[in-house]
Short mmCIF file of C-alpha atoms and ligand atoms in Angstrom, two decimals:
data_model
loop_
_atom_site.label_atom_id
_atom_site.label_comp_id
_atom_site.label_asym_id
_atom_site.label_seq_id
_atom_site.Cartn_x
_atom_site.Cartn_y
_atom_site.Cartn_z
CA MET N 927 181.50 119.75 63.48
CA LYS N 928 182.44 116.42 61.95
CA THR N 929 179.77 114.95 59.67
CA LEU N 930 179.18 111.45 58.38
CA TYR N 931 180.76 112.41 55.05
CA ASP N 932 184.09 113.30 56.70
CA PHE N 933 185.05 109.70 57.53
CA THR N 934 187.37 107.41 55.66
CA LEU N 935 186.11 103.84 55.91
CA GLU N 936 188.78 102.94 58.43
CA GLU N 937 187.86 105.88 60.65
CA LEU N 938 184.21 104.92 60.50
CA GLN N 939 185.07 101.32 61.36
CA ASN N 940 186.82 102.60 64.48
CA GLU N 941 183.84 104.74 65.34
CA VAL N 942 180.84 102.39 64.97
CA LYS N 943 180.56 99.03 66.63
CA PRO N 944 180.26 96.35 65.42
CA SER N 945 182.58 97.60 62.71
CA PHE N 946 180.81 95.83 59.81
CA ARG N 947 178.14 98.50 60.19
CA ALA N 948 180.62 101.00 58.76
CA LYS N 949 180.63 99.23 55.39
CA GLN N 950 176.85 99.10 55.42
CA ILE N 951 176.65 102.81 56.09
CA TYR N 952 179.23 103.53 53.39
CA ASN N 953 177.13 101.45 51.03
CA TRP N 954 174.05 103.52 51.82
CA ILE N 955 175.65 106.91 51.32
CA TYR N 956 178.03 106.24 48.44
CA LYS N 957 176.39 103.43 46.47
CA LYS N 958 172.70 104.07 47.14
CA TYR N 959 173.19 107.81 47.63
CA ALA N 960 171.13 107.99 50.82
CA THR N 961 171.05 111.52 52.16
CA SER N 962 169.49 110.74 55.56
CA TYR N 963 169.90 108.14 58.28
CA ASP N 964 166.19 107.33 57.90
CA GLU N 965 166.84 105.60 54.59
CA MET N 966 169.31 103.09 56.07
CA LYS N 967 166.96 100.14 56.46
CA ASN N 968 169.43 97.59 57.85
CA ILE N 969 170.99 99.87 60.47
CA PRO N 970 169.54 99.62 64.01
CA LYS N 971 167.48 102.58 65.10
CA ASN N 972 169.52 103.32 68.25
CA LEU N 973 172.77 103.49 66.27
CA LYS N 974 171.17 105.84 63.76
CA VAL N 975 169.89 108.13 66.50
CA GLU N 976 173.30 108.17 68.16
CA LEU N 977 175.15 108.86 64.92
CA GLU N 978 172.71 111.50 63.76
CA GLU N 979 173.36 113.49 66.90
CA LYS N 980 177.12 113.25 66.62
CA TYR N 981 177.64 113.28 62.87
CA PRO N 982 174.88 114.95 60.86
CA MET N 983 174.21 114.07 57.23
CA ASP N 984 172.18 117.13 56.47
CA ILE N 985 175.11 119.30 55.37
CA CYS N 986 174.16 120.74 51.99
CA LYS N 987 171.43 121.24 49.47
CA ILE N 988 171.31 121.95 45.77
CA ILE N 989 169.70 125.34 45.30
CA ARG N 990 170.06 125.79 41.57
CA ILE N 991 170.69 123.68 38.48
CA GLU N 992 171.31 125.01 34.99
CA GLU N 993 171.39 122.70 32.01
CA SER N 994 173.00 123.47 28.71
CA SER N 995 171.96 122.10 25.33
CA ASP N 996 175.19 120.06 25.14
CA GLY N 997 174.32 118.18 28.35
CA THR N 998 176.52 120.23 30.69
CA LYS N 999 174.84 120.86 34.04
CA LYS N 1000 175.89 123.40 36.64
CA TYR N 1001 174.92 122.83 40.25
CA LEU N 1002 174.95 125.40 42.99
CA PHE N 1003 175.34 123.90 46.47
CA GLN N 1004 174.43 125.70 49.64
CA TYR N 1005 175.95 124.75 52.98
CA LYS N 1006 174.68 125.07 56.54
CA ASP N 1007 176.22 128.52 57.01
CA GLY N 1008 174.50 129.77 53.86
CA LYS N 1009 177.72 129.83 51.79
CA THR N 1010 177.61 128.46 48.26
CA ALA N 1011 179.92 126.65 45.85
CA GLU N 1012 179.38 125.09 42.47
CA ALA N 1013 180.01 121.79 40.74
CA VAL N 1014 179.64 121.03 37.05
CA LEU N 1015 178.78 117.82 35.26
CA LEU N 1016 180.26 117.48 31.78
CA LEU N 1017 179.53 114.81 29.24
CA MET N 1018 182.55 113.82 27.20
CA LYS N 1019 183.37 111.17 24.65
CA GLU N 1020 186.12 108.88 25.83
CA LYS N 1021 188.04 106.37 23.73
CA GLN N 1022 187.95 102.83 25.06
CA LYS N 1023 189.33 99.52 23.87
CA ASP N 1024 186.81 96.68 23.68
CA GLU N 1025 187.67 93.00 24.18
CA ASN N 1026 188.78 92.68 20.52
CA GLY N 1027 191.12 95.62 20.84
CA ASN N 1028 188.88 97.90 18.77
CA ILE N 1029 188.70 101.52 19.83
CA THR N 1030 185.18 102.68 20.62
CA LYS N 1031 183.95 105.97 21.95
CA SER N 1032 181.62 106.04 24.90
CA GLU N 1033 179.97 108.76 26.92
CA GLN N 1034 181.97 109.60 29.96
CA TYR N 1035 181.03 111.82 32.86
CA THR N 1036 183.47 114.36 34.20
CA PHE N 1037 182.64 116.24 37.38
CA CYS N 1038 184.28 119.57 37.99
CA ILE N 1039 184.21 120.23 41.70
CA SER N 1040 185.02 123.07 44.08
CA SER N 1041 187.48 122.99 46.95
CA GLN N 1042 186.83 126.40 48.54
CA VAL N 1043 184.21 129.10 48.74
CA GLY N 1044 186.04 131.87 46.91
CA CYS N 1045 189.81 131.83 46.49
CA LYS N 1046 192.85 133.59 47.96
CA VAL N 1047 195.00 133.50 44.86
CA GLY N 1048 193.34 136.47 43.19
CA CYS N 1049 193.93 135.75 39.49
CA THR N 1050 192.99 138.84 37.50
CA PHE N 1051 191.12 136.85 34.82
CA CYS N 1052 188.98 134.80 37.23
CA LEU N 1053 185.50 135.57 38.45
CA THR N 1054 185.89 133.47 41.60
CA ALA N 1055 188.76 135.73 42.63
CA LYS N 1056 186.54 138.81 42.51
CA GLY N 1057 184.53 137.68 45.52
CA GLY N 1058 187.70 137.14 47.57
CA PHE N 1059 188.25 134.20 49.87
CA VAL N 1060 185.41 133.08 52.13
CA ARG N 1061 186.36 129.70 53.56
CA ASN N 1062 187.69 126.23 52.89
CA LEU N 1063 185.25 123.45 52.09
CA THR N 1064 185.36 120.54 54.52
CA PRO N 1065 186.16 117.03 53.19
CA GLY N 1066 182.46 116.16 53.49
CA GLU N 1067 181.43 119.25 51.54
CA ILE N 1068 183.77 118.19 48.74
CA VAL N 1069 182.64 114.54 48.80
CA THR N 1070 178.90 115.34 48.70
CA GLN N 1071 179.30 117.30 45.46
CA ILE N 1072 180.00 113.94 43.87
CA SER N 1073 177.41 111.76 45.60
CA TYR N 1074 174.69 114.37 45.00
CA LEU N 1075 175.58 114.72 41.30
CA LYS N 1076 175.56 110.93 40.89
CA LYS N 1077 172.20 110.72 42.61
CA ASP N 1078 170.63 113.59 40.69
CA ASN N 1079 171.67 112.05 37.37
CA ASN N 1080 170.88 108.45 38.28
CA ILE N 1081 174.46 107.45 37.59
CA ALA N 1082 175.00 103.80 38.43
CA GLU N 1083 177.27 103.16 41.41
CA ASN N 1084 179.82 101.28 39.31
CA LYS N 1085 179.92 103.73 36.40
CA SER N 1086 183.33 105.36 36.37
CA VAL N 1087 183.49 109.10 36.62
CA ASN N 1088 186.41 111.48 36.11
CA LEU N 1089 186.96 114.23 38.63
CA VAL N 1090 188.70 117.52 38.09
CA TYR N 1091 189.30 119.92 40.95
CA MET N 1092 188.73 122.89 38.69
CA GLY N 1093 185.65 124.49 40.19
CA MET N 1094 185.98 127.27 42.70
CA GLY N 1095 189.06 127.59 44.83
CA GLU N 1096 192.69 126.54 44.86
CA PRO N 1097 192.78 122.89 45.98
CA LEU N 1098 196.37 123.00 47.24
CA ASP N 1099 195.49 125.96 49.45
CA ASN N 1100 193.05 123.64 51.25
CA PHE N 1101 195.56 120.83 51.29
CA ASP N 1102 194.50 118.62 54.21
CA ASN N 1103 190.79 118.69 53.43
CA VAL N 1104 191.36 117.97 49.74
CA VAL N 1105 193.71 115.07 50.51
CA LYS N 1106 191.17 113.64 52.93
CA ALA N 1107 188.41 114.03 50.33
CA ILE N 1108 190.56 112.26 47.71
CA LYS N 1109 190.94 109.32 50.09
CA ILE N 1110 187.23 109.12 50.89
CA ILE N 1111 186.24 109.41 47.23
CA SER N 1112 188.59 106.61 46.20
CA GLU N 1113 187.44 104.10 48.86
CA GLU N 1114 186.42 100.93 47.05
CA ASP N 1115 183.46 100.42 49.34
CA GLY N 1116 182.39 103.99 48.70
CA LEU N 1117 182.34 106.13 45.56
CA SER N 1118 185.26 104.10 44.31
CA ILE N 1119 186.69 106.73 41.98
CA SER N 1120 190.28 105.71 41.52
CA THR N 1121 192.90 108.39 42.18
CA ARG N 1122 194.04 107.97 38.56
CA ARG N 1123 190.70 109.47 37.57
CA GLN N 1124 191.15 112.46 39.85
CA THR N 1125 192.98 115.53 38.57
CA ILE N 1126 194.14 118.32 40.85
CA SER N 1127 194.31 121.63 39.05
CA THR N 1128 196.56 124.20 40.66
CA SER N 1129 197.62 127.73 39.98
CA GLY N 1130 201.10 126.55 40.94
CA ILE N 1131 201.94 126.59 44.65
CA SER N 1132 205.27 124.83 44.04
CA THR N 1133 205.90 123.80 47.65
CA LYS N 1134 202.46 122.19 47.88
CA ILE N 1135 202.93 120.39 44.55
CA ALA N 1136 206.04 118.84 46.09
CA LYS N 1137 204.12 117.97 49.28
CA LEU N 1138 201.33 116.34 47.25
CA GLY N 1139 203.85 114.39 45.20
CA LYS N 1140 205.43 112.96 48.33
CA LEU N 1141 202.07 111.47 49.37
CA ASN N 1142 202.12 109.37 46.20
CA LEU N 1143 198.33 109.20 45.99
CA GLY N 1144 198.29 108.47 42.27
CA VAL N 1145 196.34 111.61 41.39
CA GLN N 1146 196.89 113.45 38.13
CA LEU N 1147 198.23 116.96 38.00
CA ALA N 1148 197.09 119.95 35.97
CA ILE N 1149 199.06 123.19 36.12
CA SER N 1150 197.36 126.48 35.33
CA LEU N 1151 200.36 128.00 33.58
CA HIS N 1152 198.72 130.65 31.36
CA ALA N 1153 201.93 132.56 30.66
CA VAL N 1154 205.52 131.78 29.72
CA ASP N 1155 207.29 134.75 31.26
CA ASP N 1156 207.19 135.76 34.87
CA GLY N 1157 206.17 139.37 34.15
CA LEU N 1158 202.89 138.47 32.50
CA ARG N 1159 202.28 135.51 34.78
CA SER N 1160 202.60 137.74 37.83
CA GLU N 1161 200.06 140.12 36.31
CA LEU N 1162 197.62 137.24 35.76
CA ILE N 1163 198.42 135.26 38.92
CA PRO N 1164 199.89 137.57 41.60
CA MET N 1165 201.15 134.55 43.56
CA ASN N 1166 203.68 133.98 40.77
CA LYS N 1167 205.94 136.49 42.52
CA ALA N 1168 206.40 133.94 45.30
CA TYR N 1169 206.24 130.79 43.16
CA ASN N 1170 207.69 131.60 39.76
CA ILE N 1171 207.51 129.56 36.58
CA GLN N 1172 210.85 127.82 37.10
CA SER N 1173 209.88 126.70 40.61
CA ILE N 1174 206.70 125.16 39.21
CA ILE N 1175 208.53 123.37 36.40
CA ASP N 1176 211.03 122.01 38.94
CA ALA N 1177 208.18 120.73 41.16
CA VAL N 1178 206.47 119.09 38.18
CA ARG N 1179 209.63 117.25 37.20
CA GLU N 1180 209.68 115.65 40.64
CA PHE N 1181 205.98 114.76 40.69
CA PRO N 1182 205.14 111.04 40.46
CA ILE N 1183 202.90 110.55 37.46
CA ASP N 1184 201.17 107.42 36.23
CA THR N 1185 203.28 106.26 33.28
CA ARG N 1186 200.18 106.14 31.06
CA LYS N 1187 199.29 109.73 31.85
CA LYS N 1188 200.80 113.14 31.26
CA VAL N 1189 200.97 116.32 33.25
CA MET N 1190 198.41 118.72 31.90
CA PHE N 1191 199.35 122.35 31.38
CA GLU N 1192 196.39 124.66 31.12
CA TYR N 1193 196.99 127.76 29.09
CA LEU N 1194 194.29 130.40 29.21
CA VAL N 1195 194.54 132.32 25.97
CA ILE N 1196 193.85 136.05 26.18
CA LYS N 1197 193.73 138.19 23.06
CA ASP N 1198 196.95 140.16 22.44
CA LYS N 1199 198.39 139.08 25.77
CA ASN N 1200 199.71 135.57 25.33
CA ASP N 1201 198.33 134.36 21.99
CA ASP N 1202 201.40 135.07 19.83
CA THR N 1203 203.75 132.57 18.24
CA LYS N 1204 206.66 133.81 20.32
CA SER N 1205 204.79 132.67 23.43
CA ALA N 1206 204.01 129.35 21.78
CA ASP N 1207 207.70 128.89 21.05
CA LYS N 1208 208.69 129.73 24.62
CA LEU N 1209 206.10 127.26 25.86
CA VAL N 1210 207.58 124.47 23.76
CA LYS N 1211 211.03 125.20 25.20
CA LEU N 1212 209.72 125.40 28.75
CA LEU N 1213 208.07 121.98 28.50
CA ASN N 1214 211.09 120.36 26.92
CA GLY N 1215 211.68 116.97 28.56
CA ILE N 1216 208.37 116.90 30.43
CA ASP N 1217 205.70 114.37 29.47
CA ALA N 1218 203.17 117.13 29.02
CA LYS N 1219 199.93 117.85 27.27
CA VAL N 1220 198.74 121.37 26.78
CA ASN N 1221 195.11 122.36 27.01
CA LEU N 1222 194.32 125.74 25.48
CA ILE N 1223 191.38 127.55 27.05
CA TYR N 1224 189.51 130.47 25.53
CA PHE N 1225 189.39 133.35 27.99
CA ASN N 1226 185.73 133.75 28.92
CA PRO N 1227 184.92 137.42 29.45
CA PHE N 1228 182.73 138.71 32.28
CA PRO N 1229 181.42 142.19 33.05
CA GLY N 1230 184.15 144.58 34.15
CA THR N 1231 187.14 142.72 32.70
CA THR N 1232 189.54 144.37 30.27
CA TYR N 1233 190.78 141.05 28.88
CA GLU N 1234 189.33 139.78 25.64
CA ARG N 1235 188.51 136.40 24.17
CA PRO N 1236 191.01 135.36 21.47
CA SER N 1237 189.91 134.68 17.91
CA LYS N 1238 189.47 131.12 16.73
CA ASN N 1239 192.27 131.74 14.24
CA SER N 1240 194.83 132.69 16.84
CA MET N 1241 193.85 129.65 18.93
CA MET N 1242 194.34 127.37 15.94
CA ARG N 1243 197.64 129.02 15.07
CA PHE N 1244 198.89 128.54 18.63
CA GLN N 1245 197.79 124.91 18.65
CA GLU N 1246 199.36 124.19 15.29
CA TYR N 1247 202.67 125.65 16.40
CA LEU N 1248 202.77 123.27 19.35
CA LEU N 1249 201.64 120.26 17.34
CA ASN N 1250 204.35 120.93 14.76
CA LYS N 1251 206.89 120.79 17.56
CA LYS N 1252 205.41 117.45 18.70
CA VAL N 1253 203.77 118.85 21.83
CA ILE N 1254 200.34 117.34 22.45
CA CYS N 1255 197.86 120.17 22.47
CA THR N 1256 194.08 120.31 22.63
CA ILE N 1257 191.65 123.20 22.67
CA ARG N 1258 189.13 122.97 25.48
CA GLU N 1259 185.64 122.84 24.11
CA SER N 1260 183.54 125.62 25.51
CA LYS N 1261 181.09 123.32 27.19
CA GLY N 1262 177.97 124.86 28.63
CA ILE N 1263 178.59 128.15 26.90
CA ASP N 1264 174.84 128.91 26.90
CA ILE N 1265 174.49 128.54 30.66
CA SER N 1266 177.12 130.26 32.79
CA ALA N 1267 180.33 129.13 31.27
CA ALA N 1268 183.41 130.09 33.27
CA CYS N 1269 184.25 129.17 36.77
CA GLY N 1270 182.30 131.16 39.36
CA GLN N 1271 179.66 132.52 37.02
CA LEU N 1272 176.67 130.54 38.28
CA LYS N 1273 177.31 131.79 41.76
CA GLU N 1274 177.63 135.35 40.51
CA LYS N 1275 174.21 135.07 38.88
CA GLU N 1276 172.64 133.83 42.08
CA GLN N 1277 174.05 136.75 44.04
CA ASN N 1278 172.71 139.22 41.51
CA GLY N 1279 169.30 137.63 41.83
CA ASN N 1280 169.06 136.91 38.08
CA SER N 1281 167.23 133.88 36.83
N1 SAH V 2103 192.48 127.19 41.35
C1 SAH V 2103 192.75 126.14 40.46
C2 SAH V 2103 191.53 125.36 40.04
C3 SAH V 2103 190.29 126.18 39.83
S1 SAH V 2103 190.33 127.37 38.52
C4 SAH V 2103 193.49 126.63 39.25
O1 SAH V 2103 193.60 127.85 39.07
O2 SAH V 2103 193.98 125.79 38.51
C5 SAH V 2103 190.02 126.24 37.19
C6 SAH V 2103 190.25 126.76 35.80
O3 SAH V 2103 189.31 127.79 35.48
C7 SAH V 2103 191.64 127.35 35.61
O4 SAH V 2103 192.36 126.61 34.65
C8 SAH V 2103 191.34 128.71 35.11
O5 SAH V 2103 192.23 129.07 34.13
C9 SAH V 2103 189.93 128.63 34.57
N2 SAH V 2103 189.31 129.95 34.48
C10 SAH V 2103 189.21 130.88 35.45
N3 SAH V 2103 188.66 132.02 34.96
C11 SAH V 2103 188.41 131.79 33.66
C12 SAH V 2103 187.86 132.59 32.61
N4 SAH V 2103 187.44 133.84 32.81
N5 SAH V 2103 187.75 132.03 31.39
C13 SAH V 2103 188.16 130.75 31.17
N6 SAH V 2103 188.69 129.96 32.10
C14 SAH V 2103 188.82 130.47 33.34
FE1 SF4 V 2104 191.72 130.84 42.35
FE2 SF4 V 2104 192.04 129.21 40.23
FE3 SF4 V 2104 190.46 131.40 40.09
FE4 SF4 V 2104 193.10 131.70 40.23
S1 SF4 V 2104 191.94 130.70 38.56
S2 SF4 V 2104 191.58 132.86 41.43
S3 SF4 V 2104 193.64 130.02 41.57
S4 SF4 V 2104 190.12 129.62 41.35
#
């Protein structure tokens, strides 16, 4: 069933008459964060009744929030069919230039949002994969993660937010719904989060990277690379057998990227698997000629996994190797480590009935 959150502004303008009502409704849900038709004071009652019947707004609720001492908050959303997905709010420092050209650092929100309940890709290091694939999220279910997080944290409508599609699921495996969500989220009369502030993270479905590139939406790209040879990458990400490293690199080279931005390569570091200097060297060679930045991620262990977290020393060594070869490389801070750090872990807790 289509819900009110599944409409681009243009679609809503075609649906409600007179069409200026569409902007008013958009204003209510995406600027004032209304979650029911009742709250829309300037919309005629009969229109609200009609819309409520056709396009419900009551599509999700937040059933759990965990807050970490560093300000990270994990939200668990539940949808009408009882399925759950999570979104995370991260507080980061971002460099900004003031009117005198001085660089200042200000607090910046980043929302990490889910695109599916579960995931089909089946990465052996990922907790989300363990539960298998359940279903795609609808555009509205993706969009409401953002409006609900803004509302819950009293974030002003015009405060810019960064979005990363790095929660549960493989965004390019839910292509149409994610593209629709990107459009709704970037509507100026709505949440107004520019596509430049939206980053799609993918495990590397090369054909879909090419398809996304052709749409020229202006979104940023993050590739979950994690390994530099196909043998290990296929162990970590079984789909690599169909879409190998070279096919991903080729797709990235074709992808239209904002000239001020770089393609991010995520590299999950696992002790004694991919943390050696030889891998670092291969990575440098692989990225040769690509405007890339590498983000190293500590593997976050969970019960039942045989993989181990790398030492801080090996992370630093890996980073230094890349920096020496002039490859931009950061180490992802383990935000929210005291709550339920890696992707999928909040949901896991809920299912186990822990509190
Ligand atoms: N499916 C997409 C986006 C969601 S996964 C993708 O794979 O890119 C988002 C990130 O969570 C990925 O970069 C992945 O490497 C990371 N992740 C998954 N399991 C993890 C774990 N156990 N420890 C640390 N990061 C993990
Ligand atoms: Fe899916 Fe990403 Fe997890 Fe792999 S890491 S199973 S692609 S969510």
